[in-house]
Coordinates of C-alpha atoms in Angstrom, one line a residue:
M1 CA -10.1 13.1 -24.8
R2 CA -9.3 13.7 -21.1
V3 CA -11.7 14.2 -18.1
S4 CA -10.9 15.1 -14.9
L5 CA -13.2 13.4 -12.1
S6 CA -12.3 16.3 -9.6
A7 CA -13.2 14.7 -6.4
K8 CA -12.1 16.7 -3.0
P9 CA -8.6 15.0 -2.7
F10 CA -7.6 13.7 0.4
N11 CA -3.8 14.6 0.1
R12 CA -1.6 14.8 -2.9
H13 CA -1.5 11.1 -3.4
S14 CA -5.3 10.4 -2.5
F15 CA -7.0 8.1 -4.9
S16 CA -10.4 9.9 -4.4
T17 CA -8.8 11.9 -7.8
L18 CA -9.2 9.6 -10.7
W19 CA -8.0 11.2 -14.0
L20 CA -9.3 9.0 -16.9
D21 CA -8.3 9.2 -20.2
G22 CA -10.5 8.0 -23.3
T23 CA -9.1 4.4 -23.4
A24 CA -9.4 4.1 -19.7
G25 CA -13.2 4.9 -19.5
R26 CA -13.8 2.6 -21.8
V27 CA -14.3 -0.6 -20.6
G28 CA -14.4 -4.3 -22.3
S29 CA -17.0 -7.0 -22.3
L30 CA -14.3 -9.5 -20.9
E31 CA -13.7 -7.4 -17.9
Q32 CA -17.0 -6.4 -17.3
A33 CA -17.8 -9.9 -17.1
S34 CA -15.2 -10.9 -14.9
A35 CA -15.5 -8.2 -12.7
A36 CA -19.2 -9.6 -12.3
V37 CA -17.9 -13.1 -12.2
L38 CA -15.8 -12.1 -9.1
L39 CA -18.7 -10.3 -7.2
G40 CA -21.2 -13.6 -7.7
L41 CA -18.4 -15.4 -6.5
A42 CA -17.4 -14.1 -3.6
G43 CA -20.6 -13.0 -2.5
A44 CA -21.8 -16.6 -2.9
A45 CA -18.7 -17.7 -0.7
T46 CA -19.6 -15.0 1.4
L47 CA -23.6 -16.5 1.9
T48 CA -22.6 -19.6 2.3
T49 CA -20.1 -19.5 4.7
W50 CA -22.4 -21.8 7.0
V51 CA -22.0 -24.4 4.9
R52 CA -20.2 -27.5 6.7
S53 CA -20.0 -29.3 2.5
P54 CA -16.9 -28.8 0.7
L55 CA -19.0 -28.2 -2.5
P56 CA -19.1 -24.2 -2.0
A57 CA -15.6 -24.6 -1.7
W58 CA -15.0 -26.7 -4.6
G59 CA -17.7 -24.8 -6.8
Y60 CA -16.0 -20.8 -5.8
A61 CA -12.3 -22.9 -6.4
L62 CA -13.2 -24.3 -10.0
G63 CA -14.9 -20.8 -10.8
V64 CA -12.3 -18.7 -10.4
F65 CA -9.5 -21.3 -12.0
L66 CA -11.6 -21.2 -15.2
L67 CA -11.7 -16.9 -15.2
A68 CA -7.6 -16.9 -14.2
G69 CA -7.4 -19.6 -17.1
V70 CA -9.1 -17.1 -19.4
W71 CA -6.7 -14.1 -18.3
T72 CA -3.5 -16.0 -18.5
T73 CA -4.5 -17.4 -21.9
R74 CA -5.1 -13.8 -22.9
D75 CA -2.0 -12.6 -21.3
A76 CA 0.0 -15.1 -23.5
L77 CA -1.7 -13.7 -26.6
T78 CA -0.7 -10.8 -26.0
P79 CA 2.3 -8.9 -27.6
R80 CA 2.7 -6.2 -24.4
A81 CA 2.2 -8.9 -21.2
P82 CA 1.3 -6.9 -17.7
G83 CA 4.1 -7.6 -15.9
I84 CA 4.6 -8.9 -12.6
T85 CA 5.0 -6.9 -9.3
L86 CA 6.4 -8.3 -6.0
P87 CA 2.9 -9.0 -4.2
G88 CA 2.6 -10.7 -7.2
A89 CA 5.6 -13.1 -7.5
A90 CA 4.3 -13.2 -3.6
L91 CA 1.2 -14.5 -4.6
A92 CA 2.4 -16.9 -7.2
A93 CA 4.8 -18.8 -4.5
I94 CA 2.2 -19.0 -2.0
S95 CA -0.4 -20.8 -4.5
L96 CA 2.2 -23.3 -5.5
W97 CA 3.5 -24.1 -1.9
G98 CA 1.3 -27.3 -1.6
F99 CA 1.7 -28.6 -4.7
V100 CA 5.5 -27.9 -4.6
Q101 CA 5.2 -30.5 -1.2
M102 CA 3.2 -33.0 -3.1
G103 CA 5.1 -33.3 -5.6
L104 CA 8.2 -33.9 -3.0
V105 CA 6.1 -36.5 -1.6
Q106 CA 6.1 -37.9 -5.3
M107 CA 10.0 -38.2 -5.2
G108 CA 10.2 -40.0 -2.0
M109 CA 10.7 -36.6 0.8
A110 CA 8.4 -36.4 3.8
A111 CA 7.1 -33.0 2.9
T112 CA 3.7 -33.7 4.5
V113 CA 2.3 -35.7 7.1
Y114 CA -1.6 -36.0 4.9
R115 CA -1.7 -36.0 1.7
Y116 CA -5.3 -35.1 1.2
A117 CA -5.1 -32.5 3.8
T118 CA -2.3 -30.8 1.8
L119 CA -4.1 -31.3 -1.4
D120 CA -7.0 -29.8 -0.4
A121 CA -5.4 -27.0 1.1
A122 CA -3.1 -26.4 -1.9
V123 CA -6.1 -26.1 -4.4
R124 CA -7.6 -23.8 -2.1
T125 CA -4.9 -21.2 -1.3
A126 CA -4.1 -21.9 -5.3
A127 CA -7.7 -20.5 -5.9
L128 CA -7.2 -17.2 -3.5
G129 CA -4.3 -16.9 -5.8
A130 CA -6.3 -17.2 -8.8
T131 CA -8.7 -14.3 -7.6
A132 CA -6.1 -11.9 -7.0
L133 CA -5.1 -12.6 -10.7
A134 CA -8.3 -12.3 -12.1
A135 CA -8.7 -9.6 -10.0
S136 CA -5.5 -7.7 -11.2
R137 CA -6.1 -8.6 -14.9
A138 CA -10.1 -7.3 -15.0
L139 CA -9.8 -4.1 -12.3
R140 CA -7.3 -1.9 -14.9
S141 CA -10.1 0.3 -15.2
E142 CA -10.5 2.7 -13.0
R143 CA -13.6 3.1 -13.9
L144 CA -14.8 -0.5 -13.5
R145 CA -12.7 -1.1 -10.0
L146 CA -14.6 2.2 -8.8
Q147 CA -17.9 0.1 -9.6
F148 CA -16.9 -2.9 -8.3
L149 CA -15.8 -1.5 -4.8
T150 CA -19.3 0.3 -4.9
A151 CA -20.8 -2.9 -5.5
F152 CA -18.9 -4.9 -2.5
A153 CA -19.6 -1.9 -0.1
W154 CA -23.5 -1.9 -0.7
F155 CA -23.1 -5.5 -0.3
G156 CA -20.7 -5.3 3.1
F157 CA -23.7 -3.1 3.8
A158 CA -26.7 -5.5 3.4
V159 CA -24.6 -8.4 5.2
S160 CA -24.0 -6.4 8.1
L161 CA -27.8 -5.3 8.5
V162 CA -29.0 -8.5 7.7
A163 CA -26.6 -10.2 10.4
V164 CA -27.9 -7.6 12.9
L165 CA -31.1 -8.4 12.4
A166 CA -30.6 -12.1 12.6
F167 CA -29.0 -12.6 15.6
F168 CA -30.9 -10.5 17.7
T169 CA -34.2 -12.0 16.0
S170 CA -33.3 -15.7 15.7
P171 CA -30.5 -16.6 18.0
G172 CA -28.9 -20.2 17.0
R173 CA -30.1 -20.3 13.6
V174 CA -28.6 -19.2 10.4
L175 CA -30.4 -16.6 8.2
W176 CA -33.6 -17.3 10.2
V177 CA -34.5 -20.8 8.5
F178 CA -31.3 -23.4 8.9
P179 CA -30.5 -24.3 12.8
S180 CA -27.1 -23.6 13.7
P181 CA -24.4 -25.4 16.6
Y182 CA -23.4 -22.3 17.9
P183 CA -26.2 -19.8 19.7
D184 CA -23.6 -16.7 18.6
T185 CA -24.5 -17.1 15.0
W186 CA -24.8 -13.6 12.6
G187 CA -26.1 -13.8 9.1
P188 CA -24.2 -16.6 7.4
F189 CA -20.9 -16.1 9.7
F190 CA -21.0 -18.8 12.6
S191 CA -18.2 -16.8 14.8
R192 CA -18.3 -13.6 15.7
N193 CA -14.9 -13.0 14.8
D194 CA -15.6 -14.1 11.0
F195 CA -18.6 -11.9 10.9
A196 CA -15.8 -8.5 12.6
G197 CA -13.7 -10.4 9.6
F198 CA -15.7 -9.4 6.9
L199 CA -16.7 -5.5 8.5
E200 CA -12.5 -4.7 8.5
L201 CA -12.4 -5.8 4.9
S202 CA -15.8 -3.9 3.5
F203 CA -16.2 -0.7 6.0
P204 CA -13.0 1.0 4.8
V205 CA -14.2 0.8 1.7
A206 CA -17.7 2.1 2.2
C207 CA -16.0 4.6 4.4
W208 CA -13.7 5.8 1.4
L209 CA -16.8 6.0 -0.8
G210 CA -18.9 7.6 1.6
L211 CA -15.9 10.7 1.8
R212 CA -15.7 11.2 -2.2
E213 CA -18.0 13.7 -3.8
R214 CA -19.2 13.4 -7.3
P215 CA -17.8 15.9 -9.5
S216 CA -21.1 18.0 -11.8
G217 CA -20.9 17.3 -15.5
V218 CA -19.1 13.9 -15.9
S219 CA -21.1 10.4 -17.2
L220 CA -23.2 8.7 -14.9
W221 CA -21.4 5.8 -14.7
I222 CA -19.3 7.2 -11.7
P223 CA -22.0 6.2 -8.6
A224 CA -23.0 8.4 -6.2
P225 CA -21.0 8.7 -2.6
I226 CA -22.2 6.3 -0.3
P227 CA -24.5 8.0 2.3
A228 CA -22.4 8.4 5.6
W229 CA -24.7 6.5 7.9
I230 CA -23.5 3.3 6.1
P231 CA -20.0 3.2 7.4
A232 CA -21.0 4.4 10.9
W233 CA -23.9 1.5 10.9
M234 CA -21.4 -1.3 9.7
L235 CA -18.6 0.0 12.8
A236 CA -21.6 -0.3 15.1
A237 CA -22.2 -3.9 13.9
G238 CA -19.1 -4.6 14.6
V239 CA -19.1 -3.8 17.8
A240 CA -22.0 -5.3 18.7
S241 CA -20.3 -8.8 17.3
A242 CA -18.1 -8.5 20.4
S243 CA -15.5 -9.3 18.7
R244 CA -12.3 -7.7 20.6
A245 CA -10.0 -7.9 18.0
G246 CA -12.5 -6.9 15.2
A247 CA -13.6 -3.9 17.1
I248 CA -10.4 -2.9 18.1
L249 CA -9.1 -3.0 14.3
L250 CA -12.5 -1.3 12.9
V251 CA -12.1 1.7 15.0
V252 CA -8.3 2.1 13.8
E253 CA -9.2 1.8 10.5
A254 CA -12.0 4.3 11.3
I255 CA -8.9 6.9 13.1
T256 CA -6.7 6.1 10.0
I257 CA -9.6 7.1 7.4
F258 CA -10.0 10.1 9.2
A259 CA -6.3 11.4 9.9
I260 CA -5.5 10.3 6.2
T261 CA -8.2 12.3 4.6
R262 CA -8.3 15.5 6.9
R263 CA -12.2 15.8 6.8
P264 CA -12.9 17.2 10.3
R265 CA -16.6 18.0 9.7
A266 CA -17.3 14.8 7.9
M267 CA -15.6 12.7 10.7
G268 CA -17.9 15.2 13.2
K269 CA -20.6 13.5 11.1
F270 CA -19.5 9.7 11.5
V271 CA -18.8 9.8 15.0
I272 CA -22.6 10.9 15.8
A273 CA -24.2 8.5 13.8
A274 CA -22.0 5.7 14.4
A275 CA -22.8 6.7 18.7
V276 CA -26.5 6.5 18.1
F277 CA -26.4 3.2 16.2
I278 CA -23.9 2.0 19.1
A279 CA -26.6 2.7 21.5
I280 CA -29.3 1.1 19.5
T281 CA -27.4 -2.2 18.9
G282 CA -25.5 -2.7 22.2
A283 CA -21.8 -2.8 23.7
G284 CA -22.0 -4.4 26.7
T285 CA -21.0 -7.4 25.6
L286 CA -17.9 -6.6 23.9
L287 CA -16.9 -4.5 27.3
G288 CA -17.4 -7.6 29.1
R289 CA -15.2 -9.1 26.7
L290 CA -12.6 -6.5 26.8
A291 CA -12.9 -6.5 30.8
D292 CA -11.7 -10.0 31.1
P293 CA -8.6 -10.7 32.3
D294 CA -7.5 -13.0 30.4
P295 CA -8.5 -12.5 26.9
L296 CA -5.8 -15.0 25.4
A297 CA -7.1 -18.0 27.5
Y298 CA -6.6 -21.1 25.3
R299 CA -4.7 -19.3 22.7
R300 CA -2.3 -18.9 24.6
E301 CA -1.5 -22.8 25.1
I302 CA -2.4 -23.3 21.7
A303 CA 0.1 -21.1 20.4
R304 CA 2.8 -22.4 22.1
S305 CA 1.9 -26.0 21.1
T306 CA 2.2 -24.9 17.5
V307 CA 5.7 -23.2 18.6
E308 CA 6.4 -26.6 19.4
M309 CA 5.3 -27.9 16.1
I310 CA 7.2 -25.4 14.0
A311 CA 10.5 -25.7 16.4
A312 CA 10.0 -30.0 15.4
H313 CA 10.4 -29.0 11.4
P314 CA 11.2 -25.6 10.8
W315 CA 12.5 -25.5 7.2
R316 CA 9.6 -28.3 5.6
G317 CA 6.7 -27.8 8.2
F318 CA 3.9 -30.7 8.4
G319 CA 2.3 -30.0 5.0
V320 CA -0.2 -26.8 4.5
G321 CA -3.5 -27.9 5.3
T322 CA -2.3 -30.7 7.8
F323 CA -2.4 -28.4 11.3
A324 CA -5.8 -30.3 12.9
Q325 CA -4.1 -33.5 12.1
V326 CA -0.8 -33.2 13.8
Y327 CA -1.9 -30.7 16.7
P328 CA -2.8 -33.9 19.0
A329 CA 0.6 -34.9 19.3
Y330 CA 1.4 -31.6 20.6
A331 CA -1.3 -30.2 22.7
S332 CA -0.2 -29.5 26.0
F333 CA -3.8 -29.2 27.3
D334 CA -7.2 -30.8 26.7
A335 CA -9.3 -27.4 25.4
G336 CA -12.8 -29.7 25.4
A337 CA -13.1 -29.6 21.9
A338 CA -11.3 -30.4 18.5
V339 CA -8.7 -27.6 17.7
E340 CA -8.8 -27.1 14.2
H341 CA -7.0 -24.2 13.9
A342 CA -4.0 -22.6 15.6
H343 CA -5.8 -19.2 16.4
N344 CA -2.5 -17.8 15.1
D345 CA -2.6 -17.8 10.8
W346 CA 0.9 -16.7 11.1
L347 CA 2.1 -19.6 13.8
E348 CA 0.1 -22.0 11.3
W349 CA 1.1 -21.0 8.2
A350 CA 4.9 -21.5 9.7
A351 CA 3.6 -25.2 11.4
G352 CA 2.8 -26.5 7.9
G353 CA 4.9 -24.8 5.1
G354 CA 8.2 -23.9 7.3
V355 CA 9.6 -20.4 8.2
S356 CA 10.1 -19.8 4.2
Y357 CA 6.4 -20.2 3.9
V358 CA 5.4 -18.1 6.3
A359 CA 8.4 -15.3 5.6
V360 CA 6.7 -15.1 1.6
W361 CA 3.6 -14.4 3.4
A362 CA 5.3 -11.3 5.7
V363 CA 7.0 -10.0 1.7
L364 CA 3.3 -10.1 0.6
A365 CA 2.0 -7.7 3.7
L366 CA 4.9 -5.9 3.8
A367 CA 4.4 -5.6 0.2
L368 CA 1.1 -4.3 0.2
S369 CA 1.5 -1.7 3.4
A370 CA 1.9 1.0 1.3
P371 CA -0.2 0.8 -1.7
A372 CA -3.4 -0.5 1.1
V373 CA -2.6 2.9 3.2
R374 CA -2.5 5.0 -0.1
S375 CA -5.6 3.8 -1.3
V376 CA -7.4 4.0 1.9
W377 CA -10.3 1.7 0.8
G378 CA -7.5 -1.4 1.1
L379 CA -7.1 -0.7 4.6
G380 CA -8.8 -3.6 5.2
I381 CA -6.2 -6.0 3.9
M382 CA -4.0 -4.9 6.3
A383 CA -6.6 -4.9 9.2
A384 CA -7.0 -8.9 7.8
F385 CA -2.7 -9.8 8.2
L386 CA -3.2 -8.4 11.7
H387 CA -6.4 -9.6 12.7
A388 CA -4.6 -13.5 11.5
L389 CA -2.0 -12.8 14.8
V390 CA -4.7 -13.9 16.8
D391 CA -7.4 -15.3 14.7
Y392 CA -7.7 -17.5 11.4
P393 CA -10.1 -15.2 8.6
F394 CA -8.2 -16.6 6.0
A395 CA -9.1 -20.2 6.5
R396 CA -12.9 -18.9 5.1
F397 CA -13.6 -18.3 1.1
G398 CA -16.2 -16.1 2.8
L399 CA -13.7 -13.7 4.2
T400 CA -10.5 -14.3 2.0
A401 CA -12.3 -14.4 -1.7
W402 CA -12.7 -10.5 -0.9
T403 CA -9.4 -10.4 0.6
F404 CA -7.8 -11.5 -2.2
A405 CA -9.9 -9.5 -4.7
L406 CA -9.2 -6.3 -3.0
I407 CA -5.6 -7.8 -3.4
G408 CA -5.8 -8.2 -7.0
A409 CA -7.3 -4.7 -7.4
L410 CA -4.2 -2.9 -5.3
D411 CA -2.1 -4.6 -8.0
A412 CA -4.0 -3.8 -10.9
D413 CA -3.1 0.1 -10.1
S414 CA 0.2 -0.9 -9.4
L415 CA 0.6 -2.3 -12.6
R416 CA -1.0 0.5 -14.3
E417 CA 1.8 2.9 -13.0
L418 CA 4.2 0.2 -14.0
R419 CA 3.2 0.4 -17.4
G420 CA 3.1 4.3 -17.4
R421 CA 6.5 4.7 -16.3
V422 CA 7.9 1.7 -18.7
H423 CA 6.3 3.0 -21.7

C-alpha cells in the first residue's frame, strides 16, 4: 500500500509533499516513546532555563544519555545498522572533544586549565550529541517526524504567549511567581536574546506547518495545519522582545520561507496578522535599540580579548568550558560585571577547544545548511548558528535541546535517503 499525502508542494524538493509506503506509515512503540521523551526533556529544559542550579541540566543529560544508549544498543543488534552522515560524524567529534582534552590531562598534557569546567562542558556537549542521535533514530518515520514538529510548534506558541503576557503583567518575575534578578524577563527566560533564540527555532516550524494543506481522504494522524496567525504572533513576540539580532533573524526567516514557498496569498495574510500583533505588543523598544549608535558596545571589547586568548593557544585551547575562568587574565576593560561568555559562541569554541574544534562546528553548520533550507522547518538551525556570532545561544539547554533535536530530525531524513540509494 502506498499513500500520497499531496499538500501543494513549495517546489519540487519540498518536504510538504509526503510519500509514505506501508512500512513508513507504521511507527514502533520505541520510536513513539523516544519522541515523547525528547519532547518532555526539551520542554522541561526550556521551562527551567531560569533555574541557576545545575540539577535540571544534569537531569536532562541523564535522561538523554539513557535514551541514546537504548538506540545505540539497538543499532548494535541490528543487522543493517544505520549509516553515518557528515553531520553525524561532526556531532561525534564535537561530543568527544572535551573528553579527549580530559584524557590528555591524565596523560600529563596541559589540555585544560580547569578540569571540572571542562568535564562539565564535555558532559553537556555530549548530551547535545546524544539528543541528535536519539532524534535521528526515533524520527525516521515521516509520520512521527511531522507529529513531533507539530507538537514543538504548539509548544513554541504557548511559550511565546505566556512569555509576552508575563513580561507585561509581572516585570521582574519568572512566570508571575519566582523573583528574577533582571527586570527584562520573558517567561522562563532571563534574557531577551534567549527568548528570541527560542523563537528562531520554533517560528520556521510553525510557519511551515501553517503553509501545509491537509489533504482529504487520508488517515487522521496527519495533524491539521497550524493557523496562519500563530507564526505571525511568534514574529510579533520576537519583535516585542527587542532582541536586535533575534528580530532581524526572524524577519529574514519569514522572507526566506515565503521566497521558497511562493505563496503570495498566504504571505499577505501573514503580513497583515503580524502587523496587527506588532501594533499590540509594540516595537518601540526594538526601534530604540536599533538606533543605538554602537550596537556592539562591550561585545567588541570582549571579542578582542577572546581573540587574544585564541592567539595564546590556537591549537589546543584552554579547555572547553573554561572561558569564564581564563577571560579575566585577558580582559582589556572592566565591564562592571562578571563576563561568563564571549557573546560569540564561535570565538568561545575556538578559545576553549582550539581552531580545530571550531572548524568541526563549521563543518557541522555547512553540512546542515542545504538540508535545512530544503526542509524549510529546519531554517531555525541556521539562524542559531548565525545568532551565535553575536551571542551565546548554545549555552542553554532550553534552546540547544531543540536545536539538536531538529538537527537529528534532519539527519534522520538524510539517513532515509541514503538507505534508499544504497538498497
